[in-house]
């Protein structure tokens, strides 16, 4: 992504935001312990806890049909900050493997990994990378991960580890000064894509079929022309997302219209649709996407500048991104990350510098449930939900 608040050819950074209390009442996801009944009850517990106390009973009742609020192990779930020991680092890259294991990446070439639920963190940063900005990370398990550094020219790089970060291999270094890579996604452990801002008038797509060990630039014949000033936002690793084995979506901003592009053939051909999120300025557009299947998706964004309002910061699609509808009650401000709650067809979280919002109706309405600053959010199927952001902040949903 291009810089926020600077000239188009610099690295965008979102302004710092205030911090939040150590633990905040923002619940979130469901465990995958069992099947529908167990998962449904757990999700109900999270939804109840995410609401303010006055609404907890109502949300729990709506979620599980009972007349009393639900808890997990007798406690209400909440975000709990985990001490990373890196207060000077902003973690915009996040990959939740499970409840115990997560990877984060950020400024100063930093990559951390936890295998004990965030009690301890291991600094597994690639050597010699202190000048890089790691804005996206995709982890397959506790040992294998791929991390993307963003920026113009050779600042855009990809590294892969197969031993938990003990060693890294640089698998891609951008040699085109016109390219600026923003985000990355994987369909499975072998197939993935990364995207660059437009080169010669079209977004550039990088492809791997060996788990990120090697990369190839795809032909751009199937890519629609970019609008003047259009680019991606490397704000939280969610400007390029996938669902299933072949579908992928790309979020844009910075132009007269915010748009979402969709490919159903792993990035070779694309269609494009306008998104009803603020545009018309380099600081505005769609910052993050999340799809729970190939049809149903969420888009969040707005204007990242703290002194600018974002009245239409969220939208939904039910047709794979062919059309988008604005949220009836969107988050109150710019949001840079979004994730569906596992095992739920209607609940999701959106995060940004001013707070976390919950939807329980598939994105039609949102309600602020926490005021802590986070840049991105990610959830694993086993109830492992994590968020990360400025000042070394990483949190996990706990109960």
CSV table of C-alpha atoms in Angstrom, one decimal:
chain,number,residue,atom,x,y,z
A,1,UNK,CA,0.0,0.0,0.0
A,2,UNK,CA,1.0,3.6,-0.5
A,3,UNK,CA,1.6,5.9,2.4
A,4,UNK,CA,-1.2,7.6,4.2
A,5,UNK,CA,-0.8,11.2,4.4
A,6,UNK,CA,2.4,11.3,2.3
A,7,UNK,CA,3.1,11.3,-1.4
A,8,UNK,CA,1.9,8.3,-3.4
A,9,UNK,CA,5.3,6.8,-3.6
A,10,UNK,CA,6.0,6.3,0.1
A,11,UNK,CA,5.0,3.7,2.6
A,12,UNK,CA,1.6,4.5,4.2
A,13,UNK,CA,1.5,4.4,7.9
A,14,UNK,CA,-1.7,4.9,9.9
A,15,UNK,CA,-1.4,7.6,12.6
A,16,UNK,CA,-0.9,6.2,16.1
A,17,UNK,CA,-3.9,5.7,18.3
A,18,UNK,CA,-4.5,5.7,22.0
A,19,UNK,CA,-4.1,2.5,24.0
A,20,UNK,CA,-6.7,0.6,25.9
A,21,UNK,CA,-7.0,-0.9,29.3
A,22,UNK,CA,-5.3,-4.2,30.0
A,23,UNK,CA,-8.4,-6.2,29.6
A,24,UNK,CA,-11.5,-5.1,27.6
A,25,UNK,CA,-15.0,-6.5,27.4
A,26,UNK,CA,-14.8,-7.6,23.8
A,27,UNK,CA,-15.7,-11.1,23.4
A,28,UNK,CA,-15.6,-12.9,20.2
A,29,UNK,CA,-15.5,-16.3,18.9
A,30,UNK,CA,-16.6,-19.8,19.3
A,31,UNK,CA,-14.6,-22.9,20.0
A,32,UNK,CA,-14.7,-25.8,17.6
A,33,UNK,CA,-15.0,-28.4,20.5
A,34,UNK,CA,-17.6,-30.7,19.1
A,35,UNK,CA,-20.0,-29.9,16.3
A,36,UNK,CA,-23.0,-27.7,15.8
A,37,UNK,CA,-24.5,-27.8,19.3
A,38,UNK,CA,-21.3,-27.2,21.2
A,39,UNK,CA,-20.0,-24.6,18.7
A,40,UNK,CA,-23.4,-22.8,18.8
A,41,UNK,CA,-23.4,-22.6,22.6
A,42,UNK,CA,-19.8,-21.3,22.6
A,43,UNK,CA,-20.6,-18.7,20.0
A,44,UNK,CA,-23.6,-17.6,22.0
A,45,UNK,CA,-21.4,-17.1,25.0
A,46,UNK,CA,-19.0,-14.9,23.1
A,47,UNK,CA,-21.8,-12.8,21.6
A,48,UNK,CA,-23.3,-12.3,25.0
A,49,UNK,CA,-20.0,-11.2,26.5
A,50,UNK,CA,-19.2,-8.9,23.6
A,51,UNK,CA,-22.2,-6.8,24.3
A,52,UNK,CA,-22.4,-4.2,27.0
A,53,UNK,CA,-23.8,-5.4,30.3
A,54,UNK,CA,-27.2,-4.0,29.5
A,55,UNK,CA,-27.5,-6.1,26.3
A,56,UNK,CA,-25.7,-9.2,27.4
A,57,UNK,CA,-28.9,-11.1,28.3
A,58,UNK,CA,-30.6,-10.0,25.1
A,59,UNK,CA,-27.7,-11.2,22.9
A,60,UNK,CA,-27.3,-14.5,24.7
A,61,UNK,CA,-31.0,-15.1,24.4
A,62,UNK,CA,-31.0,-14.3,20.7
A,63,UNK,CA,-28.0,-16.6,20.1
A,64,UNK,CA,-29.1,-19.6,22.1
A,65,UNK,CA,-32.8,-19.2,22.8
A,66,UNK,CA,-32.4,-19.3,26.6
A,67,UNK,CA,-33.6,-16.7,29.0
A,68,UNK,CA,-30.3,-16.1,30.8
A,69,UNK,CA,-26.9,-14.9,29.7
A,70,UNK,CA,-24.3,-17.5,28.8
A,71,UNK,CA,-20.7,-17.7,29.9
A,72,UNK,CA,-17.7,-19.8,29.0
A,73,UNK,CA,-16.4,-21.7,32.0
A,74,UNK,CA,-18.3,-19.4,34.2
A,75,UNK,CA,-16.7,-16.2,32.9
A,76,UNK,CA,-17.4,-13.6,30.2
A,77,UNK,CA,-14.9,-13.6,27.3
A,78,UNK,CA,-12.8,-10.5,26.9
A,79,UNK,CA,-9.7,-9.3,25.1
A,80,UNK,CA,-6.7,-9.8,27.3
A,81,UNK,CA,-3.4,-8.0,26.3
A,82,UNK,CA,-0.3,-10.2,26.1
A,83,UNK,CA,3.1,-8.7,26.9
A,84,UNK,CA,5.2,-9.0,23.8
A,85,UNK,CA,8.1,-7.0,25.2
A,86,UNK,CA,8.1,-4.9,22.0
A,87,UNK,CA,6.5,-1.5,22.9
A,88,UNK,CA,8.2,0.3,20.0
A,89,UNK,CA,6.8,-2.1,17.3
A,90,UNK,CA,3.5,-1.8,15.5
A,91,UNK,CA,2.1,-5.3,14.6
A,92,UNK,CA,0.0,-5.0,11.5
A,93,UNK,CA,0.6,-8.6,10.4
A,94,UNK,CA,-1.2,-11.4,12.4
A,95,UNK,CA,-1.8,-15.1,11.8
A,96,UNK,CA,-3.8,-17.1,14.3
A,97,UNK,CA,-2.9,-20.8,14.1
A,98,UNK,CA,-5.0,-21.8,17.1
A,99,UNK,CA,-5.7,-20.8,20.6
A,100,UNK,CA,-2.2,-21.3,21.8
A,101,UNK,CA,-0.2,-20.5,18.6
A,102,UNK,CA,0.0,-17.2,16.8
A,103,UNK,CA,2.5,-15.2,14.7
A,104,UNK,CA,2.7,-11.4,14.5
A,105,UNK,CA,4.8,-9.2,12.2
A,106,UNK,CA,5.5,-5.5,12.1
A,107,UNK,CA,7.8,-2.6,12.0
A,108,UNK,CA,11.6,-2.8,12.6
A,109,UNK,CA,11.6,-6.1,10.7
A,110,UNK,CA,10.0,-7.8,13.7
A,111,UNK,CA,8.4,-11.3,13.7
A,112,UNK,CA,7.2,-12.9,17.0
A,113,UNK,CA,5.7,-16.3,17.7
A,114,UNK,CA,3.9,-17.7,20.7
A,115,UNK,CA,3.1,-21.3,21.4
A,116,UNK,CA,1.6,-20.9,24.9
A,117,UNK,CA,-1.3,-18.6,24.3
A,118,UNK,CA,0.7,-15.4,24.5
A,119,UNK,CA,2.3,-16.0,27.9
A,120,UNK,CA,5.7,-15.9,26.2
A,121,UNK,CA,6.9,-14.7,22.8
A,122,UNK,CA,9.9,-15.7,20.9
A,123,UNK,CA,11.6,-13.1,18.7
A,124,UNK,CA,12.1,-15.0,15.4
A,125,UNK,CA,12.8,-11.9,13.2
A,126,UNK,CA,14.7,-12.7,10.0
A,127,UNK,CA,18.4,-11.5,10.4
A,128,UNK,CA,19.3,-8.2,8.7
A,129,UNK,CA,15.6,-7.2,8.3
A,130,UNK,CA,15.5,-4.3,10.8
A,131,UNK,CA,14.8,-1.7,8.1
A,132,UNK,CA,11.8,-3.6,6.7
A,133,UNK,CA,8.1,-3.3,7.4
A,134,UNK,CA,6.5,-6.7,7.8
A,135,UNK,CA,2.8,-5.9,7.1
A,136,UNK,CA,1.4,-9.4,6.5
A,137,UNK,CA,2.2,-12.9,7.7
A,138,UNK,CA,0.5,-16.2,6.8
A,139,UNK,CA,1.3,-19.2,9.1
A,140,UNK,CA,0.4,-22.8,8.3
A,141,UNK,CA,1.3,-24.1,11.8
A,142,UNK,CA,3.7,-23.5,14.6
A,143,UNK,CA,6.8,-24.1,12.4
A,144,UNK,CA,5.9,-22.9,8.9
A,145,UNK,CA,5.1,-19.3,8.0
A,146,UNK,CA,5.5,-16.8,5.2
A,147,UNK,CA,6.0,-13.1,5.8
A,148,UNK,CA,5.6,-10.1,3.5
A,149,UNK,CA,7.7,-6.9,3.7
A,150,UNK,CA,6.1,-3.9,2.0
A,151,UNK,CA,7.5,-0.9,0.2
A,152,UNK,CA,8.8,0.4,-3.1
A,153,UNK,CA,11.3,-1.6,-5.1
A,154,UNK,CA,13.5,-4.0,-3.1
A,155,UNK,CA,11.7,-3.1,0.1
A,156,UNK,CA,9.0,-5.5,-1.0
A,157,UNK,CA,10.2,-9.0,-0.1
A,158,UNK,CA,8.9,-12.4,1.0
A,159,UNK,CA,10.5,-14.7,3.5
A,160,UNK,CA,9.6,-18.3,4.5
A,161,UNK,CA,10.5,-20.4,7.5
A,162,UNK,CA,10.1,-24.1,8.1
A,163,UNK,CA,11.5,-24.3,11.6
A,164,UNK,CA,9.5,-21.9,13.7
A,165,UNK,CA,11.6,-18.9,12.7
A,166,UNK,CA,15.0,-20.3,13.6
A,167,UNK,CA,16.0,-19.8,10.0
A,168,UNK,CA,14.4,-17.9,7.1
A,169,UNK,CA,14.8,-18.0,3.3
A,170,UNK,CA,14.2,-15.0,1.2
A,171,UNK,CA,12.0,-16.3,-1.6
A,172,UNK,CA,11.2,-13.1,-3.4
A,173,UNK,CA,12.7,-9.6,-3.7
A,174,UNK,CA,10.9,-7.1,-5.9
A,175,UNK,CA,13.3,-5.6,-8.5
A,176,UNK,CA,10.7,-3.4,-10.2
A,177,UNK,CA,10.9,0.1,-8.8
A,178,UNK,CA,7.3,0.7,-9.9
A,179,UNK,CA,5.9,-2.1,-7.8
A,180,UNK,CA,4.8,-1.8,-4.2
A,181,UNK,CA,3.5,-5.0,-2.6
A,182,UNK,CA,0.7,-4.7,0.1
A,183,UNK,CA,-0.9,-8.0,1.1
A,184,UNK,CA,-0.7,-11.7,0.7
A,185,UNK,CA,-3.1,-14.7,1.1
A,186,UNK,CA,-3.0,-18.5,0.8
A,187,UNK,CA,-5.7,-20.8,-0.5
A,188,UNK,CA,-4.0,-23.8,1.1
A,189,UNK,CA,-0.5,-24.8,2.2
A,190,UNK,CA,0.8,-24.6,-1.3
A,191,UNK,CA,-1.1,-22.0,-3.3
A,192,UNK,CA,-1.0,-18.3,-2.5
A,193,UNK,CA,-1.0,-14.8,-4.0
A,194,UNK,CA,0.5,-11.4,-3.2
A,195,UNK,CA,-0.6,-8.2,-4.7
A,196,UNK,CA,1.2,-5.0,-5.7
A,197,UNK,CA,-0.2,-1.5,-6.4
A,198,UNK,CA,-0.7,-0.9,-10.1
A,199,UNK,CA,2.1,-1.2,-12.5
A,200,UNK,CA,1.5,0.0,-16.1
A,201,UNK,CA,-2.1,0.8,-15.1
A,202,UNK,CA,-3.0,-2.6,-13.5
A,203,UNK,CA,-2.6,-4.3,-10.1
A,204,UNK,CA,0.2,-6.8,-10.2
A,205,UNK,CA,-0.4,-10.3,-8.8
A,206,UNK,CA,2.4,-12.6,-7.6
A,207,UNK,CA,1.7,-16.3,-7.4
A,208,UNK,CA,3.2,-19.3,-5.6
A,209,UNK,CA,2.3,-23.0,-5.9
A,210,UNK,CA,5.0,-24.4,-3.5
A,211,UNK,CA,4.0,-22.7,-0.2
A,212,UNK,CA,5.9,-19.5,-0.8
A,213,UNK,CA,9.2,-21.0,-1.7
A,214,UNK,CA,9.1,-19.5,-5.1
A,215,UNK,CA,7.0,-16.8,-6.8
A,216,UNK,CA,5.9,-15.8,-10.3
A,217,UNK,CA,4.3,-12.6,-11.6
A,218,UNK,CA,1.0,-13.5,-13.3
A,219,UNK,CA,0.0,-12.0,-16.7
A,220,UNK,CA,-2.2,-9.0,-16.3
A,221,UNK,CA,-4.4,-9.6,-19.3
A,222,UNK,CA,-7.3,-10.6,-17.0
A,223,UNK,CA,-6.9,-7.6,-14.7
A,224,UNK,CA,-9.2,-4.6,-15.1
A,225,UNK,CA,-7.5,-1.2,-15.5
A,226,UNK,CA,-6.9,0.7,-12.3
A,227,UNK,CA,-8.5,4.0,-11.7
A,228,UNK,CA,-6.3,7.1,-11.4
A,229,UNK,CA,-4.7,7.1,-7.9
A,230,UNK,CA,-6.0,3.6,-7.1
A,231,UNK,CA,-3.9,1.5,-4.7
A,232,UNK,CA,-4.2,-1.0,-1.9
A,233,UNK,CA,-3.8,-0.3,1.8
A,234,UNK,CA,-1.1,-2.3,3.7
A,235,UNK,CA,-2.8,-1.5,7.0
A,236,UNK,CA,-3.5,-5.0,8.4
A,237,UNK,CA,-2.8,-7.7,5.9
A,238,UNK,CA,-6.4,-8.0,4.7
A,239,UNK,CA,-6.5,-6.1,1.4
A,240,UNK,CA,-6.1,-9.5,-0.3
A,241,UNK,CA,-8.2,-12.4,1.1
A,242,UNK,CA,-9.3,-15.8,-0.1
A,243,UNK,CA,-12.1,-18.3,0.6
A,244,UNK,CA,-12.0,-21.9,-0.6
A,245,UNK,CA,-9.5,-23.2,-3.1
A,246,UNK,CA,-9.8,-20.7,-5.9
A,247,UNK,CA,-11.7,-17.5,-4.9
A,248,UNK,CA,-9.8,-14.3,-3.9
A,249,UNK,CA,-10.7,-10.7,-3.4
A,250,UNK,CA,-8.7,-7.5,-3.6
A,251,UNK,CA,-9.6,-4.2,-1.8
A,252,UNK,CA,-8.8,-0.8,-3.2
A,253,UNK,CA,-8.9,2.9,-2.3
A,254,UNK,CA,-7.2,6.2,-3.1
A,255,UNK,CA,-9.3,6.9,-6.2
A,256,UNK,CA,-12.6,8.5,-7.0
A,257,UNK,CA,-14.4,5.2,-6.1
A,258,UNK,CA,-13.5,2.5,-3.6
A,259,UNK,CA,-13.7,-0.9,-5.3
A,260,UNK,CA,-13.4,-4.7,-4.7
A,261,UNK,CA,-12.0,-7.0,-7.3
A,262,UNK,CA,-12.8,-10.7,-7.4
A,263,UNK,CA,-11.1,-13.7,-9.1
A,264,UNK,CA,-12.5,-17.2,-9.1
A,265,UNK,CA,-9.4,-18.7,-10.8
A,266,UNK,CA,-6.6,-17.9,-8.3
A,267,UNK,CA,-5.9,-14.5,-9.7
A,268,UNK,CA,-5.7,-15.0,-13.5
A,269,UNK,CA,-8.9,-13.1,-14.4
A,270,UNK,CA,-10.8,-10.6,-12.4
A,271,UNK,CA,-14.1,-8.7,-12.2
A,272,UNK,CA,-14.6,-5.5,-10.3
A,273,UNK,CA,-17.4,-3.8,-8.3
A,274,UNK,CA,-17.8,-0.4,-6.6
A,275,UNK,CA,-18.0,-0.5,-2.8
A,276,UNK,CA,-20.1,2.0,-0.9
A,277,UNK,CA,-17.3,3.1,1.4
A,278,UNK,CA,-15.8,6.6,1.4
A,279,UNK,CA,-13.4,7.4,-1.4
A,280,UNK,CA,-12.2,10.3,-3.4
A,281,UNK,CA,-9.0,10.9,-1.4
A,282,UNK,CA,-5.7,8.9,-1.0
A,283,UNK,CA,-6.6,8.3,2.7
A,284,UNK,CA,-10.0,6.7,1.9
A,285,UNK,CA,-11.2,3.4,0.6
A,286,UNK,CA,-11.7,-0.3,1.5
A,287,UNK,CA,-8.9,-1.3,3.9
A,288,UNK,CA,-9.9,-4.9,4.8
A,289,UNK,CA,-12.1,-7.8,3.6
A,290,UNK,CA,-13.3,-11.1,5.2
A,291,UNK,CA,-15.3,-13.9,3.5
A,292,UNK,CA,-16.9,-16.8,5.4
A,293,UNK,CA,-17.5,-18.6,2.2
A,294,UNK,CA,-17.3,-17.8,-1.5
A,295,UNK,CA,-20.5,-15.7,-1.4
A,296,UNK,CA,-20.7,-13.9,1.9
A,297,UNK,CA,-18.2,-11.1,2.6
A,298,UNK,CA,-17.6,-8.0,4.7
A,299,UNK,CA,-15.7,-4.9,3.8
A,300,UNK,CA,-14.4,-2.2,6.2
A,301,UNK,CA,-12.4,1.0,5.8
A,302,UNK,CA,-13.1,4.7,5.7
A,303,UNK,CA,-10.7,7.5,6.1
A,304,UNK,CA,-7.7,6.6,8.2
A,305,UNK,CA,-7.0,10.2,9.4
A,306,UNK,CA,-8.1,10.6,13.0
A,307,UNK,CA,-9.6,14.1,12.3
A,308,UNK,CA,-11.8,12.9,9.5
A,309,UNK,CA,-15.2,11.1,9.9
A,310,UNK,CA,-15.9,7.8,8.3
A,311,UNK,CA,-19.7,7.7,8.2
A,312,UNK,CA,-19.9,4.7,5.8
A,313,UNK,CA,-17.2,2.4,7.1
A,314,UNK,CA,-18.6,-1.0,6.3
A,315,UNK,CA,-20.4,-2.9,3.6
A,316,UNK,CA,-21.6,-6.5,2.9
A,317,UNK,CA,-22.0,-8.8,-0.1
A,318,UNK,CA,-24.0,-12.0,-0.5
A,319,UNK,CA,-23.0,-12.7,-4.2
A,320,UNK,CA,-19.2,-13.1,-4.1
A,321,UNK,CA,-18.6,-9.4,-4.4
A,322,UNK,CA,-20.6,-8.7,-7.5
A,323,UNK,CA,-22.6,-6.1,-5.5
A,324,UNK,CA,-22.1,-4.5,-2.2
A,325,UNK,CA,-24.6,-2.9,0.2
A,326,UNK,CA,-23.7,-0.3,2.9
A,327,UNK,CA,-24.2,-1.4,6.5
A,328,UNK,CA,-27.4,0.1,8.0
A,329,UNK,CA,-25.5,0.9,11.2
A,330,UNK,CA,-21.7,0.9,10.5
A,331,UNK,CA,-18.9,1.2,12.9
A,332,UNK,CA,-18.5,4.8,14.1
A,333,UNK,CA,-15.0,5.3,12.7
A,334,UNK,CA,-12.4,4.0,10.3
A,335,UNK,CA,-11.7,0.2,10.6
A,336,UNK,CA,-8.6,-1.6,9.3
A,337,UNK,CA,-9.3,-5.2,10.2
A,338,UNK,CA,-12.3,-7.6,10.1
A,339,UNK,CA,-12.9,-11.3,10.8
A,340,UNK,CA,-15.8,-13.7,11.0
A,341,UNK,CA,-16.3,-15.6,14.2
A,342,UNK,CA,-15.8,-19.3,13.6
A,343,UNK,CA,-18.9,-21.5,13.4
A,344,UNK,CA,-21.1,-18.4,13.0
A,345,UNK,CA,-22.9,-17.3,9.9
A,346,UNK,CA,-23.8,-13.9,11.3
A,347,UNK,CA,-21.2,-12.7,13.8
A,348,UNK,CA,-18.0,-10.9,13.1
A,349,UNK,CA,-15.6,-8.3,14.6
A,350,UNK,CA,-14.1,-5.2,13.0
A,351,UNK,CA,-11.1,-3.4,14.6
A,352,UNK,CA,-9.3,-0.1,14.2
A,353,UNK,CA,-7.4,2.5,16.2
A,354,UNK,CA,-10.5,3.7,18.1
A,355,UNK,CA,-12.1,0.4,19.0
A,356,UNK,CA,-13.6,-3.0,18.2
A,357,UNK,CA,-17.1,-3.5,16.8
A,358,UNK,CA,-19.4,-6.5,16.8
A,359,UNK,CA,-22.0,-7.5,14.3
A,360,UNK,CA,-24.5,-10.3,14.9
A,361,UNK,CA,-26.5,-9.9,11.7
A,362,UNK,CA,-23.8,-10.6,9.1
A,363,UNK,CA,-22.6,-7.0,8.9
A,364,UNK,CA,-25.9,-5.1,8.5
A,365,UNK,CA,-25.5,-3.4,11.9
A,366,UNK,CA,-22.4,-3.0,14.1
A,367,UNK,CA,-22.0,-2.1,17.8
A,368,UNK,CA,-18.8,-0.8,19.5
A,369,UNK,CA,-17.8,-3.3,22.3
A,370,UNK,CA,-14.3,-2.1,23.1
A,371,UNK,CA,-12.3,1.1,22.7
A,372,UNK,CA,-8.8,-0.4,22.5
A,373,UNK,CA,-6.5,0.3,19.5
A,374,UNK,CA,-5.9,-2.7,17.2
A,375,UNK,CA,-5.0,-2.8,13.5
A,376,UNK,CA,-5.9,-6.3,12.6
A,377,UNK,CA,-7.8,-9.3,13.9
A,378,UNK,CA,-7.7,-13.0,13.0
A,379,UNK,CA,-9.5,-16.1,14.2
A,380,UNK,CA,-8.6,-19.8,14.1
A,381,UNK,CA,-11.2,-22.6,14.0
A,382,UNK,CA,-10.5,-23.8,17.5
A,383,UNK,CA,-11.6,-20.6,19.3
A,384,UNK,CA,-8.3,-18.9,19.0
A,385,UNK,CA,-9.0,-15.3,18.2
A,386,UNK,CA,-6.3,-12.7,18.3
A,387,UNK,CA,-5.8,-8.9,17.6
A,388,UNK,CA,-2.7,-6.8,17.2
A,389,UNK,CA,-1.6,-3.2,16.7
A,390,UNK,CA,0.5,-0.3,17.8
A,391,UNK,CA,2.9,-0.1,20.8
A,392,UNK,CA,3.5,-3.9,20.7
A,393,UNK,CA,-0.1,-4.7,21.4
A,394,UNK,CA,-1.3,-8.2,21.0
A,395,UNK,CA,-4.5,-9.6,22.6
A,396,UNK,CA,-6.3,-12.9,22.7
A,397,UNK,CA,-9.9,-13.6,23.5
A,398,UNK,CA,-10.0,-15.2,26.9
A,399,UNK,CA,-12.8,-16.4,29.2
